[in-house]
JSON list of C-alpha atoms in Angstrom, two decimals:
[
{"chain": "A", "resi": 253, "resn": "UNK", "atom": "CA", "xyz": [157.92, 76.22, 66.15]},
{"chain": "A", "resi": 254, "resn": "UNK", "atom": "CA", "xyz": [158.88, 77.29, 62.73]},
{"chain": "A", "resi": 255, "resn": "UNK", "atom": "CA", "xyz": [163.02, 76.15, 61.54]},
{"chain": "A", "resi": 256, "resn": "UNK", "atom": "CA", "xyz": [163.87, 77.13, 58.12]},
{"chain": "A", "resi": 257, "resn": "UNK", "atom": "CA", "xyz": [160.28, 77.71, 57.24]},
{"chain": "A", "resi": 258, "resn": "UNK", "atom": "CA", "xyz": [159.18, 74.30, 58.36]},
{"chain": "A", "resi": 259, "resn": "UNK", "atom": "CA", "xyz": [156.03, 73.96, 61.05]},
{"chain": "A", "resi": 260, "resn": "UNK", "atom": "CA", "xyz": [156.97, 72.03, 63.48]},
{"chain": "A", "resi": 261, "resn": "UNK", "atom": "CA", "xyz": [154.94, 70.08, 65.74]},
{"chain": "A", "resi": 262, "resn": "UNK", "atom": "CA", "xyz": [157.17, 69.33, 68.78]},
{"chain": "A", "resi": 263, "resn": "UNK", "atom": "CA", "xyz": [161.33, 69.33, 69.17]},
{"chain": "A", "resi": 264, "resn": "UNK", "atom": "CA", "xyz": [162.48, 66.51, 71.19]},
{"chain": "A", "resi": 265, "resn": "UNK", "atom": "CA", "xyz": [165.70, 67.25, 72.55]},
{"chain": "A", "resi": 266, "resn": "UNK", "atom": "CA", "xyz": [165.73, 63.18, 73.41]},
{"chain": "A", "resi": 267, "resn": "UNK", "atom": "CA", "xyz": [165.95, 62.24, 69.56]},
{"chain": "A", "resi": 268, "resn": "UNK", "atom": "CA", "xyz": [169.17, 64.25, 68.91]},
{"chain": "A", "resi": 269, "resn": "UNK", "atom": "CA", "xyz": [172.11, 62.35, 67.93]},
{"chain": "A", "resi": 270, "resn": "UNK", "atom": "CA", "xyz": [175.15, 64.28, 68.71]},
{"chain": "A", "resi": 271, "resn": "UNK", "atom": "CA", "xyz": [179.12, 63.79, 69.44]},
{"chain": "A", "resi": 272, "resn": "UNK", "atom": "CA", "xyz": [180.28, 65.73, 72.12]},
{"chain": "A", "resi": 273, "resn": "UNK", "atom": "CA", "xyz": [184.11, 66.76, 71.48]},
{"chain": "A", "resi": 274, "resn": "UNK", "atom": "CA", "xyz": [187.37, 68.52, 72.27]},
{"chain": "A", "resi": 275, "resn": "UNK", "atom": "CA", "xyz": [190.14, 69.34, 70.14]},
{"chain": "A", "resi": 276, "resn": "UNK", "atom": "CA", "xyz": [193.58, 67.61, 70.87]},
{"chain": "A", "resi": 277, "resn": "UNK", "atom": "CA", "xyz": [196.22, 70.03, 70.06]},
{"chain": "A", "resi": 278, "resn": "UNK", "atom": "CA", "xyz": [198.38, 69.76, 67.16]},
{"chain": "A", "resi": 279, "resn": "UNK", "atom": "CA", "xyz": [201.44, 70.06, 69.78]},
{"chain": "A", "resi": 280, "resn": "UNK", "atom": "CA", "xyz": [200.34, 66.59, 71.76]},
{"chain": "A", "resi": 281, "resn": "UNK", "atom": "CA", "xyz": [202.11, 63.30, 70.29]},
{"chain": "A", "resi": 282, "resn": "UNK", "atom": "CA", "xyz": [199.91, 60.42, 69.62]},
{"chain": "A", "resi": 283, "resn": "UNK", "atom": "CA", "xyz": [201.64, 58.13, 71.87]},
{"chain": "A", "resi": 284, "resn": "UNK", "atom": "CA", "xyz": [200.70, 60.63, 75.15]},
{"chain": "A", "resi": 285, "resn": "UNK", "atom": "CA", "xyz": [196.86, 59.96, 74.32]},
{"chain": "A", "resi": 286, "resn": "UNK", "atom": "CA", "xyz": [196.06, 56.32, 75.60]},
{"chain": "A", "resi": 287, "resn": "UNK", "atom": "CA", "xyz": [198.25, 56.88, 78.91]},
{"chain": "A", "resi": 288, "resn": "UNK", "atom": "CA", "xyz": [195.91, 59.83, 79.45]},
{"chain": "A", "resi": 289, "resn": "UNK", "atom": "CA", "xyz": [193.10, 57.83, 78.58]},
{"chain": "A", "resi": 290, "resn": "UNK", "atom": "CA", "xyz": [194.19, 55.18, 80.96]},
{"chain": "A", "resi": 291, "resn": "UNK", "atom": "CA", "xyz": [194.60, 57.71, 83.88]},
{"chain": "A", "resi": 292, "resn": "UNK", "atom": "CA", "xyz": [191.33, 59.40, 83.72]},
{"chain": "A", "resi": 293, "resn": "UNK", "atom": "CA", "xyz": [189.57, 56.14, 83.72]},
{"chain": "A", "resi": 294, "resn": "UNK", "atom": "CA", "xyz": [191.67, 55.08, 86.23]},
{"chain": "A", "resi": 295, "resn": "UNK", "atom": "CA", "xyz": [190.70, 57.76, 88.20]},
{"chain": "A", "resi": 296, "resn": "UNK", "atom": "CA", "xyz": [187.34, 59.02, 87.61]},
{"chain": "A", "resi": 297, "resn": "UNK", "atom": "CA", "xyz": [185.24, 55.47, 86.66]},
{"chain": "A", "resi": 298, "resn": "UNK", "atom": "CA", "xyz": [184.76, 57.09, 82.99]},
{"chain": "A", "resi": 299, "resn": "UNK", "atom": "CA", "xyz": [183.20, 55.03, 80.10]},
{"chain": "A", "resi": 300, "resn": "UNK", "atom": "CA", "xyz": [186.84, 55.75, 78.35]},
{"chain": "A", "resi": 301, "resn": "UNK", "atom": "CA", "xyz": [186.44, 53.06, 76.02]},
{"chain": "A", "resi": 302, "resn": "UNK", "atom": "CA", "xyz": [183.70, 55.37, 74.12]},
{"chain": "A", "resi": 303, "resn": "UNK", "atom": "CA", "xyz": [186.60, 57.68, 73.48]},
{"chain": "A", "resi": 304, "resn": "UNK", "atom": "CA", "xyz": [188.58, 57.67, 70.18]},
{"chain": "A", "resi": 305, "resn": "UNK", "atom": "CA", "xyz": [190.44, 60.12, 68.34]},
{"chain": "A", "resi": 306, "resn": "UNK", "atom": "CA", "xyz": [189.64, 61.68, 65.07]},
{"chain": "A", "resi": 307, "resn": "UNK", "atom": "CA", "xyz": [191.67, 63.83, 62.99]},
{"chain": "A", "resi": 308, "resn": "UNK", "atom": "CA", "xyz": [189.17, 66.03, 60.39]},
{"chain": "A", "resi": 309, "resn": "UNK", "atom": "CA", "xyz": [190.18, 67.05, 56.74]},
{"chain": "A", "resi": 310, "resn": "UNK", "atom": "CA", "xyz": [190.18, 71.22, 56.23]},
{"chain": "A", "resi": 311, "resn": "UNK", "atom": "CA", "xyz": [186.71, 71.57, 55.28]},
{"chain": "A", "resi": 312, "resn": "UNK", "atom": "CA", "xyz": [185.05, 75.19, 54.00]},
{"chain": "A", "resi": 313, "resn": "UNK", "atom": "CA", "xyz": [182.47, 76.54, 56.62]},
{"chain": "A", "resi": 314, "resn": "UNK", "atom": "CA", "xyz": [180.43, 79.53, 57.53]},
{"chain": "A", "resi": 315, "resn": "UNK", "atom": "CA", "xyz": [179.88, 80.04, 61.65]},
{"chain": "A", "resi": 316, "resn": "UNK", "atom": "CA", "xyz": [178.22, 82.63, 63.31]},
{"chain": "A", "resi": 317, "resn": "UNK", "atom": "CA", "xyz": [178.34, 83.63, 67.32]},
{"chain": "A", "resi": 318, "resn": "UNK", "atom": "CA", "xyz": [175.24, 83.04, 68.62]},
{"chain": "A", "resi": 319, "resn": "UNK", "atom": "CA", "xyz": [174.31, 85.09, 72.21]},
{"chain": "A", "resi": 320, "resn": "UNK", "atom": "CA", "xyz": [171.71, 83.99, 74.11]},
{"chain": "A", "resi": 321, "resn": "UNK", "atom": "CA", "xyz": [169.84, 80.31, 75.02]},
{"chain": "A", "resi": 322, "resn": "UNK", "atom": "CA", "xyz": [170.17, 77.36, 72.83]},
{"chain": "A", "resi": 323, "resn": "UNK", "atom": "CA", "xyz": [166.88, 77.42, 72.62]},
{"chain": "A", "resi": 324, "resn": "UNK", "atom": "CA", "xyz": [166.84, 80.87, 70.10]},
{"chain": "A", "resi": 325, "resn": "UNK", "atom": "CA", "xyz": [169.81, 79.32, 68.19]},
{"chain": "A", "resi": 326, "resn": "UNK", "atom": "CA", "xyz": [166.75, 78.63, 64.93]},
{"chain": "A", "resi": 327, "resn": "UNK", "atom": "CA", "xyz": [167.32, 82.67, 64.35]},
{"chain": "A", "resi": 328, "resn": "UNK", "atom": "CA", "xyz": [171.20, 82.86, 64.09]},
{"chain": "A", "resi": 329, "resn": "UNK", "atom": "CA", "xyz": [170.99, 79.51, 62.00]},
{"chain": "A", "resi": 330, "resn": "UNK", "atom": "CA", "xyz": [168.30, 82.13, 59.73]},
{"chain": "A", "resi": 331, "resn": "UNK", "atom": "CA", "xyz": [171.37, 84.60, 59.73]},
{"chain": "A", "resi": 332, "resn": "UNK", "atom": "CA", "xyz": [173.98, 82.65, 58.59]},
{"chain": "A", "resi": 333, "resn": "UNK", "atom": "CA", "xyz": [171.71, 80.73, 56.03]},
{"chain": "A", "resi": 334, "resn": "UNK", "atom": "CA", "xyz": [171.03, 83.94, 54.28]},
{"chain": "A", "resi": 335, "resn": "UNK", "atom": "CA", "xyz": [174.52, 85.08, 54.43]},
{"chain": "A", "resi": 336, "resn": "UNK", "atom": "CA", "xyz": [175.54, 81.86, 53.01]},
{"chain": "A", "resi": 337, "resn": "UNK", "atom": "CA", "xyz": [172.47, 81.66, 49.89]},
{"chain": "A", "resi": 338, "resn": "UNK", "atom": "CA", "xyz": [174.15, 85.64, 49.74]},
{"chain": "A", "resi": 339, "resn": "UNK", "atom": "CA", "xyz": [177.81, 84.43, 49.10]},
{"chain": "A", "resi": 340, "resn": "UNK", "atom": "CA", "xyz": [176.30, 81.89, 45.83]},
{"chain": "A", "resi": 341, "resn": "UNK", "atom": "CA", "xyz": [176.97, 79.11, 48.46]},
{"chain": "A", "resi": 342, "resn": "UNK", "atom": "CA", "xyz": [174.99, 76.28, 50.02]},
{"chain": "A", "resi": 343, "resn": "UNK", "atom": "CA", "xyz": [175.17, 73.90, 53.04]},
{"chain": "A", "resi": 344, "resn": "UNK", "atom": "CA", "xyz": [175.93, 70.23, 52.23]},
{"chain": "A", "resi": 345, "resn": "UNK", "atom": "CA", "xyz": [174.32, 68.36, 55.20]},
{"chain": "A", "resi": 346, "resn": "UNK", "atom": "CA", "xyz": [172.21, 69.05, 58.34]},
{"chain": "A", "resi": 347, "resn": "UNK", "atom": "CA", "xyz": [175.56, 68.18, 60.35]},
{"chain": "A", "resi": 348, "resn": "UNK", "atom": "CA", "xyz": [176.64, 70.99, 62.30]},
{"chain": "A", "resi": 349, "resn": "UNK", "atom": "CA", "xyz": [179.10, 71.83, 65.22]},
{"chain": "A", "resi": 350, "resn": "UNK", "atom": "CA", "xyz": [178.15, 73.78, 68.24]},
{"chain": "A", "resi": 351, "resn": "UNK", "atom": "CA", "xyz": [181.00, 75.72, 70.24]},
{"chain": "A", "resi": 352, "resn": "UNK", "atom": "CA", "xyz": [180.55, 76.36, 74.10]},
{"chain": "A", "resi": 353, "resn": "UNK", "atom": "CA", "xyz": [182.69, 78.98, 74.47]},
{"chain": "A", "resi": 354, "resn": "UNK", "atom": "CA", "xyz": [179.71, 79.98, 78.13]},
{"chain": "A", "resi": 355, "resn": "UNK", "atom": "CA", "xyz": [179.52, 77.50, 81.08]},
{"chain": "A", "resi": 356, "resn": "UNK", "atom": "CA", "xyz": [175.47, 76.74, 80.82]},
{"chain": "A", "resi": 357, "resn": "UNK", "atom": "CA", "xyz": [175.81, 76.18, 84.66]},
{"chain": "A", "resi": 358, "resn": "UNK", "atom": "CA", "xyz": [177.36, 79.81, 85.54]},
{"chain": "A", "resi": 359, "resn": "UNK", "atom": "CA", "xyz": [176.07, 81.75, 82.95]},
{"chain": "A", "resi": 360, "resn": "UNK", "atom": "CA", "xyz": [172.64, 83.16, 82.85]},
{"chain": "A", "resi": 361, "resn": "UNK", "atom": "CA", "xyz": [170.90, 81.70, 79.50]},
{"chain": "A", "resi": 362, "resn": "UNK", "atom": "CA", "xyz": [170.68, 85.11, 77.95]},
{"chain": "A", "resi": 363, "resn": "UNK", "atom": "CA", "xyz": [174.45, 85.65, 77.89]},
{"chain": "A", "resi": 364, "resn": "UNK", "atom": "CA", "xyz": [175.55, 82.14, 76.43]},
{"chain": "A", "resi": 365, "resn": "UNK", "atom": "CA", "xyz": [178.07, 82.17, 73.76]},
{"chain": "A", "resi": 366, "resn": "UNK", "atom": "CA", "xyz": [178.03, 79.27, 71.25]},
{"chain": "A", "resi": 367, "resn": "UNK", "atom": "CA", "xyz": [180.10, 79.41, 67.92]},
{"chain": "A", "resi": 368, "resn": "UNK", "atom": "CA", "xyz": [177.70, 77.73, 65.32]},
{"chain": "A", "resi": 369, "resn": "UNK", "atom": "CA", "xyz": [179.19, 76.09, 62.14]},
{"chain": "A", "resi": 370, "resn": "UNK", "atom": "CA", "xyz": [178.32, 73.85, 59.12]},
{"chain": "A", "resi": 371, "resn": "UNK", "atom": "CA", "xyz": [179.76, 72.81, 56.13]},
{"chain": "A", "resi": 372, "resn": "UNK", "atom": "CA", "xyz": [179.35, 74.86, 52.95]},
{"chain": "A", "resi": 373, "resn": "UNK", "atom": "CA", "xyz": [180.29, 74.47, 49.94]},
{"chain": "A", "resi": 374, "resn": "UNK", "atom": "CA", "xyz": [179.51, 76.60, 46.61]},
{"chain": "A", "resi": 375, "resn": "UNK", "atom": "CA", "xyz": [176.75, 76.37, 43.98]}
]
């Protein structure tokens, strides 16, 4: 397998390190968080005490929709790297963000949709 003109001998899914996420509205108060926390653990046995909250800075990114598996996301990464080297811009770190917008378990690999994005920033 070849990423960003690298040969690579293997890609182990298992060494990934990865947060998984979802964005609290802007509308929800602080204060209504824990008491859902409390609930869902309460009822569903969840490992809540792994959750926290996070508010991110405004950051400058470049995303791109990728269709199809996660496995042939390498080739829209290639996409939006050139459109990026294109602009007189560069990525700052390998960190990037990975948008579900398919359910993997209704939706036949070849039709996923997954928003890509990393940090940019220019040269």
């Amino acid at each position: 397998m070849t990423i960003k003109g690298q040969q690579l001998d293997h890609l182990d899914k298992d060494e990934f390190s990865y947060d998984i996420m979802i964005r609290v509205p802007d509308f929800v108060p602080n204060e209504l968080i824990a008491p859902a926390l409390a609930a869902v653990k309460a009822k569903k046995q969840l490992p809540t005490e792994q959750i926290n909250v996070q508010q991110f800075d405004a950051m400058q990114v470049a995303q791109i929709l990728h269709l199809g598996a996660y496995d042939d996301e390498p080739a829209s990464f290639a996409k939006i790297d050139e459109l990026v080297a294109n602009q007189g811009m560069h990525r700052t770190s390998k960190i990037h963000r990975e948008i579900y917008l398919s359910d993997a378990r209704r939706v036949a690999p070849d039709k996923l949709k997954t928003i890509l994005r990393y940090r940019v920033a220019s040269n």
